[in-house]
XYZ file of N, CA and C in Angstrom:
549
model
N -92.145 -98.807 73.317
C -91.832 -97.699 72.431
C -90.575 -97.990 71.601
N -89.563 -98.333 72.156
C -88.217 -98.723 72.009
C -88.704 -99.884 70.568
N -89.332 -100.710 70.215
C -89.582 -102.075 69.374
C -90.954 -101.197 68.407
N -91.117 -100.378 68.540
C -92.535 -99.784 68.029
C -91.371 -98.583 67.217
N -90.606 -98.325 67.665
C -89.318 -97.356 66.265
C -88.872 -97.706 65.619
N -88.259 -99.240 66.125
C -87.509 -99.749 65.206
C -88.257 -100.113 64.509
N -89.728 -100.602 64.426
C -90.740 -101.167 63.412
C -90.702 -100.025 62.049
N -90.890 -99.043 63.008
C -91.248 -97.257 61.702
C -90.001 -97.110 61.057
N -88.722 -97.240 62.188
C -87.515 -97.030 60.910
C -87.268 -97.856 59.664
N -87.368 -99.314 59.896
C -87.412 -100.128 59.309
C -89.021 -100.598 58.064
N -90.060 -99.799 58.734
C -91.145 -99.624 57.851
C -90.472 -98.549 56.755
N -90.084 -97.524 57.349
C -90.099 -96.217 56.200
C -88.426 -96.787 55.405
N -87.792 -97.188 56.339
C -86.703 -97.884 55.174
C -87.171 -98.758 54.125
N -87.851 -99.302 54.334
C -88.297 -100.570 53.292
C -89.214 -99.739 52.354
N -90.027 -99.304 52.703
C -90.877 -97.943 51.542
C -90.402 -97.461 50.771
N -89.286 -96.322 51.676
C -88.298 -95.471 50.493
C -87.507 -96.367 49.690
N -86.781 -97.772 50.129
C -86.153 -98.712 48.895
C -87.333 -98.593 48.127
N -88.404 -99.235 48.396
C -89.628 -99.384 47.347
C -90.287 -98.406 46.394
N -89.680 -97.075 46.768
C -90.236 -96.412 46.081
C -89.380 -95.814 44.801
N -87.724 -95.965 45.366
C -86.872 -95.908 44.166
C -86.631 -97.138 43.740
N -87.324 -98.224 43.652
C -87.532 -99.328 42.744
C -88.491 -98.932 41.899
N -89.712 -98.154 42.375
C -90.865 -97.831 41.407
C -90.527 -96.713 40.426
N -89.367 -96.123 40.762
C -89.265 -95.388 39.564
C -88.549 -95.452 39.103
N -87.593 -96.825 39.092
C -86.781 -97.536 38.011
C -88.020 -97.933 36.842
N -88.768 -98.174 37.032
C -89.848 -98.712 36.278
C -90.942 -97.508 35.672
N -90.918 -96.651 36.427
C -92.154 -96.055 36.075
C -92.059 -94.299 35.792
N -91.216 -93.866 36.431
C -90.012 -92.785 36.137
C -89.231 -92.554 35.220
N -88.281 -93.229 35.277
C -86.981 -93.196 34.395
C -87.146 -93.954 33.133
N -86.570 -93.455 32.330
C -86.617 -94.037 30.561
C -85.541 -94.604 30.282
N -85.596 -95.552 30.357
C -84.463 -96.544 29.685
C -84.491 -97.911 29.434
N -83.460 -98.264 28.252
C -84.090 -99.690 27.851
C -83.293 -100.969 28.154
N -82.568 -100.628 29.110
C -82.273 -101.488 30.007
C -81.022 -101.710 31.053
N -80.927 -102.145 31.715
C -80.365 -102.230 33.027
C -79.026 -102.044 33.232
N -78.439 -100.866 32.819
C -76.717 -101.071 33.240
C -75.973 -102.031 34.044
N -74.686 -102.032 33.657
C -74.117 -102.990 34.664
C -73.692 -102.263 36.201
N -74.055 -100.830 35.689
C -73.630 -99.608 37.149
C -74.718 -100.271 37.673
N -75.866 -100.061 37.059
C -77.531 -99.704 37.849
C -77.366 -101.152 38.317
N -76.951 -102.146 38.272
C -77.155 -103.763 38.646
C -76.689 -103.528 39.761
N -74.939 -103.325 39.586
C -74.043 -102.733 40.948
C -74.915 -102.430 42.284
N -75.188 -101.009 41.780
C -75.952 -99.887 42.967
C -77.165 -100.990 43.183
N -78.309 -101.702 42.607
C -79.337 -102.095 43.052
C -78.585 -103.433 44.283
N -77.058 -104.089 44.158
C -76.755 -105.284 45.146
C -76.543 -104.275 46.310
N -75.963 -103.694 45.906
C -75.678 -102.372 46.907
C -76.724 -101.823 48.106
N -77.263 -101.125 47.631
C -78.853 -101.130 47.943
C -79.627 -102.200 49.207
N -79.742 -103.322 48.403
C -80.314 -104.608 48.608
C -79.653 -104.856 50.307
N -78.341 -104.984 49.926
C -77.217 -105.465 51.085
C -77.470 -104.407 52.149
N -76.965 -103.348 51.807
C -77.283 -102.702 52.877
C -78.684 -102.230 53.526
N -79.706 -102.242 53.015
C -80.905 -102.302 53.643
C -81.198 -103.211 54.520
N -81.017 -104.502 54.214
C -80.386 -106.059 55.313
C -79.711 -105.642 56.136
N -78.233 -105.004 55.616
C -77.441 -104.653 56.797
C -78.677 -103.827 57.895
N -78.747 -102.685 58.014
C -79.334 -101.712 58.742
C -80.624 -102.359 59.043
N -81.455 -103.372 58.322
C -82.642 -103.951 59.206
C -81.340 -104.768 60.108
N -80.805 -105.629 60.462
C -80.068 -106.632 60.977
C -79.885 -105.338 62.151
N -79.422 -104.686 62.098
C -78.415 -103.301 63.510
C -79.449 -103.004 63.676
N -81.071 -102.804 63.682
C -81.723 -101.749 64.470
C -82.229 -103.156 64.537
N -82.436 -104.263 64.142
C -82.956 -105.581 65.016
C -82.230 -105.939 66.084
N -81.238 -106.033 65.877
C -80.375 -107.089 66.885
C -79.418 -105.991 67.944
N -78.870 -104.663 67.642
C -78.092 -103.600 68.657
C -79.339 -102.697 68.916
N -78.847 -102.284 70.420
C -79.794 -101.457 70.938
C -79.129 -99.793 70.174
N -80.279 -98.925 70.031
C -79.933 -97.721 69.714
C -80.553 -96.502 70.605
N -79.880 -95.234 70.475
C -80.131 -94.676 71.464
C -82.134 -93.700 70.884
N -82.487 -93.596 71.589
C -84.233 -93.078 71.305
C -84.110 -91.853 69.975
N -82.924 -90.871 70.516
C -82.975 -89.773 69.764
C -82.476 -90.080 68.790
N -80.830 -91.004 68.549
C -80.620 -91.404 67.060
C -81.488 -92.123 65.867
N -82.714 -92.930 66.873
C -83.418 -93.195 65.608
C -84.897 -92.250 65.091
N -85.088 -91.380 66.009
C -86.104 -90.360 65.593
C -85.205 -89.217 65.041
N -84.072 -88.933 65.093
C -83.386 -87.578 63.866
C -83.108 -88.640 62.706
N -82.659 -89.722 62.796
C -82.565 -90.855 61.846
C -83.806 -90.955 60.624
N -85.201 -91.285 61.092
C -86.225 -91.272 61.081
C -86.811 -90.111 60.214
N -86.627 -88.718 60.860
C -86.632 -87.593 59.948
C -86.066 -87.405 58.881
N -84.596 -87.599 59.244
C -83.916 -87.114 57.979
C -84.144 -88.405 56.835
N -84.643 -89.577 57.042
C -85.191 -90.122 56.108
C -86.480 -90.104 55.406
N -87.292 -89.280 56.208
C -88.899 -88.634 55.489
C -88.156 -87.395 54.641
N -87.455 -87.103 54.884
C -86.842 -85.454 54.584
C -86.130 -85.974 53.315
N -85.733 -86.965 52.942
C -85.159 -87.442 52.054
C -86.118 -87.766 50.471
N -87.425 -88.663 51.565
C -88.588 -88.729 50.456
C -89.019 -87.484 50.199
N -89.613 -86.283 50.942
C -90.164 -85.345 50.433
C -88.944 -84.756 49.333
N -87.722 -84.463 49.358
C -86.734 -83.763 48.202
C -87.170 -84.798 46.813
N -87.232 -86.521 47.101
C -87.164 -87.805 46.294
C -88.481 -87.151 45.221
N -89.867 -87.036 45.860
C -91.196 -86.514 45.758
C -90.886 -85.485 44.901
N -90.145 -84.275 45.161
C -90.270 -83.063 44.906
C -89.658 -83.222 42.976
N -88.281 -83.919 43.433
C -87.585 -84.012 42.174
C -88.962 -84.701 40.893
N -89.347 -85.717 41.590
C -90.426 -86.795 40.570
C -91.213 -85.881 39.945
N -91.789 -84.746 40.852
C -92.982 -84.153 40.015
C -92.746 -83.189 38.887
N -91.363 -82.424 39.350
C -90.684 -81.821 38.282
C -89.815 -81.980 37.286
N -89.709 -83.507 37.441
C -89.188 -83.955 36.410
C -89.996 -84.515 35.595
N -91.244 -84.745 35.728
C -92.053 -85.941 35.143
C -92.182 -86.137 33.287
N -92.065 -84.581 32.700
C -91.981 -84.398 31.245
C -90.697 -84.804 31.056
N -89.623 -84.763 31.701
C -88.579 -84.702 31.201
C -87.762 -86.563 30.745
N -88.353 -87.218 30.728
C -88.458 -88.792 30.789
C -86.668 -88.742 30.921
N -86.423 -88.402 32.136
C -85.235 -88.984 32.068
C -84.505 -90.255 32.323
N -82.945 -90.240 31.938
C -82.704 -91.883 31.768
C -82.331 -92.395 33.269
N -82.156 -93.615 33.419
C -81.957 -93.866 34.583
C -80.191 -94.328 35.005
N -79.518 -94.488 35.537
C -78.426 -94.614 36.383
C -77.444 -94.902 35.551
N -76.360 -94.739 35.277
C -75.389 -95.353 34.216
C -75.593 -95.819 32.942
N -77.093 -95.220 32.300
C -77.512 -95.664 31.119
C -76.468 -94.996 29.953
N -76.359 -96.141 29.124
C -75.233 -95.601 27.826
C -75.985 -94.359 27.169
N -76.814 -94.298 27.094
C -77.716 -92.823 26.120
C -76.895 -91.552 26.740
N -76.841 -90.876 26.250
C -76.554 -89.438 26.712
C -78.169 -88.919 26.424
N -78.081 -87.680 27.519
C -79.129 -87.373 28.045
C -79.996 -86.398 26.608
N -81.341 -86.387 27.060
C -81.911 -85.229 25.866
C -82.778 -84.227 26.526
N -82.968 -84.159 27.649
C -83.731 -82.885 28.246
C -82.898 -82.266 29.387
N -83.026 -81.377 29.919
C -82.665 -81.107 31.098
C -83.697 -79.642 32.189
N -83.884 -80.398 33.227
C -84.585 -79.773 34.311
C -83.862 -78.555 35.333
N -84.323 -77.623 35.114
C -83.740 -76.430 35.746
C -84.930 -76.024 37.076
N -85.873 -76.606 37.244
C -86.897 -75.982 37.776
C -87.122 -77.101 39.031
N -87.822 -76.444 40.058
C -87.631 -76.891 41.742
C -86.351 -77.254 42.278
N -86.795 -78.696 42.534
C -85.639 -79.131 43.282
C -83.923 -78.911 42.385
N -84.466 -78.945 40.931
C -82.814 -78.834 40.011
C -82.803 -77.129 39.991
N -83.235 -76.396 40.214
C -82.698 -74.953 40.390
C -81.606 -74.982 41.262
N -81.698 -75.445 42.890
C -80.442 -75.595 43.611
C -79.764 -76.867 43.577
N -80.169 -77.945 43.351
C -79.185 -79.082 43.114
C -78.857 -79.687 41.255
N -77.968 -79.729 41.039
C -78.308 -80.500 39.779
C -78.285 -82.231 39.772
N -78.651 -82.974 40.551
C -78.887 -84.372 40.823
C -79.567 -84.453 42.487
N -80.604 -83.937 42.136
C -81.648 -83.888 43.568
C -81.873 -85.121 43.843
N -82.077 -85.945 42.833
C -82.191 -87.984 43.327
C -81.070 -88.304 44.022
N -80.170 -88.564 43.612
C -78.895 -88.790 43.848
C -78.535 -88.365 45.493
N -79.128 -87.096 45.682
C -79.035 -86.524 47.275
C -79.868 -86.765 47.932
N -81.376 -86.681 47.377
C -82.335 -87.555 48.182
C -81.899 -89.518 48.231
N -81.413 -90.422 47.951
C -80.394 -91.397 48.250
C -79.121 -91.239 49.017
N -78.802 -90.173 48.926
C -77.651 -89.962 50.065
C -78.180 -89.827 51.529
N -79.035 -88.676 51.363
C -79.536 -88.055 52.715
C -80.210 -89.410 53.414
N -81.053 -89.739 52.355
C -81.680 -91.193 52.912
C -80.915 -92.398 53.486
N -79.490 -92.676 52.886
C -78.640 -93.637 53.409
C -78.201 -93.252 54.636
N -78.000 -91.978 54.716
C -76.928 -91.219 56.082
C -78.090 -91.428 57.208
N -79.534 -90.803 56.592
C -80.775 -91.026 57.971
C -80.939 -92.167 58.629
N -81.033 -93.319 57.604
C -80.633 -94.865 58.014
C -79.797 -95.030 58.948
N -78.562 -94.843 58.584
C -77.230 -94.909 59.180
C -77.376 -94.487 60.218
N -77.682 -92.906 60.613
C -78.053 -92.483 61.766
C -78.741 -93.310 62.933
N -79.528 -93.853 62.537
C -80.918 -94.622 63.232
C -80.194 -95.935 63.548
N -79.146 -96.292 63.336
C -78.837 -97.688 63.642
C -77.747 -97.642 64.595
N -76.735 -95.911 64.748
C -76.094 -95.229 65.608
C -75.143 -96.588 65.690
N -74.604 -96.888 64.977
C -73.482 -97.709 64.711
C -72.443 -97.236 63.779
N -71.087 -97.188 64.259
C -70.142 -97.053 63.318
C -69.426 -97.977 62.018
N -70.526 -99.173 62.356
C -70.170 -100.153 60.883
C -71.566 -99.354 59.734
N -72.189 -98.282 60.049
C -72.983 -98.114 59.130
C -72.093 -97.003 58.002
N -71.214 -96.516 58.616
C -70.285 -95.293 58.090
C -69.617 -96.085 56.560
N -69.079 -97.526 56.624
C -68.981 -97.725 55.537
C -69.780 -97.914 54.439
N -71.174 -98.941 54.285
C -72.368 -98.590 53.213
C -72.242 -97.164 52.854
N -72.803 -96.543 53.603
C -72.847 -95.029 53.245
C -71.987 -94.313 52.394
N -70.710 -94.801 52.778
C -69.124 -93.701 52.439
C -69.280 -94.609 50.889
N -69.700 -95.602 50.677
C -69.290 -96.328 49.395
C -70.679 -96.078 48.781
N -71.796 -96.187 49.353
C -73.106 -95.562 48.544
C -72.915 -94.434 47.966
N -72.242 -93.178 48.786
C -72.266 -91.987 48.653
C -71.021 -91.883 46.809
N -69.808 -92.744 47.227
C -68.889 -92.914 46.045
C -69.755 -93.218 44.863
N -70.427 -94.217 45.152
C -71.718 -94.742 44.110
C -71.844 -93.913 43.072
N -72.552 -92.859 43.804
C -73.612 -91.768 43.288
C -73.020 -90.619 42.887
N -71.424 -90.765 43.399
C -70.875 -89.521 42.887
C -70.276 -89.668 41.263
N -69.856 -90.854 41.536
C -69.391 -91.590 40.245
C -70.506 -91.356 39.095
N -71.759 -91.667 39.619
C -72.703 -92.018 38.591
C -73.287 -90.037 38.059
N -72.861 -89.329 38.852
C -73.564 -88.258 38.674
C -72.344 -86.844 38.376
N -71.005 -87.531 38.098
C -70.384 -87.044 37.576
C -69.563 -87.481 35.709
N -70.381 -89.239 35.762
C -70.953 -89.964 34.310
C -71.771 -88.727 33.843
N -72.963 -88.623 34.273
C -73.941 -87.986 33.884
C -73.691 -86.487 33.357
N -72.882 -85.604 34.060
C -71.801 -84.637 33.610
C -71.435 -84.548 32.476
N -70.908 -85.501 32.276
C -69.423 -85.465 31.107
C -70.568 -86.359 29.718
N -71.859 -86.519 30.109
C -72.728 -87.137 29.121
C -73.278 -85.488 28.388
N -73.779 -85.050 29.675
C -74.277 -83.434 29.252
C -73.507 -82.782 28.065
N -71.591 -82.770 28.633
C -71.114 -82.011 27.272
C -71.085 -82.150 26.264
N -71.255 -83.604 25.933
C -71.112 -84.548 24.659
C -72.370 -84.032 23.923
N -73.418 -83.208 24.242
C -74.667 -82.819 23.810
C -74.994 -81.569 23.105
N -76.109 -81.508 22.654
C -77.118 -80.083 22.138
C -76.820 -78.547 23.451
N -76.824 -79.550 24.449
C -77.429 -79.175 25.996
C -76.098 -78.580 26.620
N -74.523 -78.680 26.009
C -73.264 -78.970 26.766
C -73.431 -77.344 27.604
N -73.835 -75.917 26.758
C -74.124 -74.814 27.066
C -75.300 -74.350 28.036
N -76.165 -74.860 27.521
C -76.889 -75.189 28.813
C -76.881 -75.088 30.110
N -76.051 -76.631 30.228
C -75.801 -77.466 31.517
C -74.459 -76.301 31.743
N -74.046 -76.274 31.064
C -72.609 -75.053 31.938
C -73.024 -74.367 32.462
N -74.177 -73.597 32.135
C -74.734 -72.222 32.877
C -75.288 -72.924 34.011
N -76.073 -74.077 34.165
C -76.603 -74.372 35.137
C -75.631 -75.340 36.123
N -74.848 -75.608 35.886
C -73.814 -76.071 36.839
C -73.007 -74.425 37.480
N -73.402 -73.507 36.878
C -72.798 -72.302 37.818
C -73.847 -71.860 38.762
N -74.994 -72.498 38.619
C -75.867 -72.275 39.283
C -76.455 -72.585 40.341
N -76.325 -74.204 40.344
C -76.679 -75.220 41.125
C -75.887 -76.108 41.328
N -75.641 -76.386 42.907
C -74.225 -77.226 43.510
C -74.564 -78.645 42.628
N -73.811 -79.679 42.404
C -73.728 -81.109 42.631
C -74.723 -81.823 43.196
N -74.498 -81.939 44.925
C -75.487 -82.574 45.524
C -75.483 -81.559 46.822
N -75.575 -80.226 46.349
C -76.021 -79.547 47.709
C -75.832 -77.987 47.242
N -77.027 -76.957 47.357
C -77.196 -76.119 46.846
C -75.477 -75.003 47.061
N -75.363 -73.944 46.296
C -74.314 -73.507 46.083
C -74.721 -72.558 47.252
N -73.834 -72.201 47.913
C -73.655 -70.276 48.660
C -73.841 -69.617 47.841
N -74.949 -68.703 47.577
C -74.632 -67.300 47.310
C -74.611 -65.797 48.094
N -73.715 -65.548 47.948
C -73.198 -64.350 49.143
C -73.607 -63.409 48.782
């Protein structure tokens, strides 16, 4: 059982990389590859190695890699959710120089305004979890910087726009990378 988890963590890790590779390509609109988006993809790369390497070679405990496990399906279904409601909106992809021309208020962007960005977080931390090692805390803490960087770019692209009014109302609306309290 113990060699039959680590197979699934490491199956559904390698998927979910694969599947935000597929929508560098097939998703996102842009005409070509930032030097951010290069960054985040070594990034990426490395640490997916890292975390296959720790759930190969250190033992982990049963329950850290099945809440691990979850919160990385839990990651694709938000990943899923964002794709379908964004799909008209051809947006750009990661550190692209364009400033943006649509913006999505509906599903997953009603409570988050960068639902990708958190579905990649949640997904790094589920990883992390599953390998129940404290060398996984750094990937993560610097993935997580990654994405904050890149999705507070994306911000300051919004005001420069048609959209700057817009996006104000909907940044009072919807947290960053985690829905707002409303009391």
């Amino acid at each position: 059982m113990e060699r039959g988890l680590d197979l699934l963590v490491s199956i559904i890790g390698i998927a979910t990389v694969g599947q935000y590779l597929w929508s560098m390509r097939a998703h996102f609109q842009s005409s070509g590859m930032s030097s951010g988006a290069k960054i985040i993809s070594v990034v990426v790369a490395a640490t997916a190695l890292f975390f296959l390497a720790i759930i190969w070679i250190l033992p982990q405990p049963l329950l850290a890699k099945i809440v691990g496990l979850v919160i990385q399906l839990a990651s694709s279904a938000l990943f899923w959710w964002a794709i379908a409601r964004s799909r008209e909106a051809r947006l750009r992809f990661v550190f692209d120089a364009d400033n943006p021309h649509g913006l999505v208020t509906e599903g997953p962007f009603s409570y988050i305004r960068h639902p990708f960005y958190t579905s990649y977080i949640i997904f790094w931390a589920g990883w992390g979890i599953a390998t129940w090692s404290i060398w996984a805390v750094v990937p993560v803490a610097g993935i997580f910087v990654l994405y904050l960087i890149a999705a507070l770019d994306e911000e300051k692209k919004f005001s420069r726009t048609d959209l700057a009014g817009a996006y104000e109302a909907h940044r009072k609306q919807a947290g960053l990378f985690w829905p707002r309290l409303r009391w």
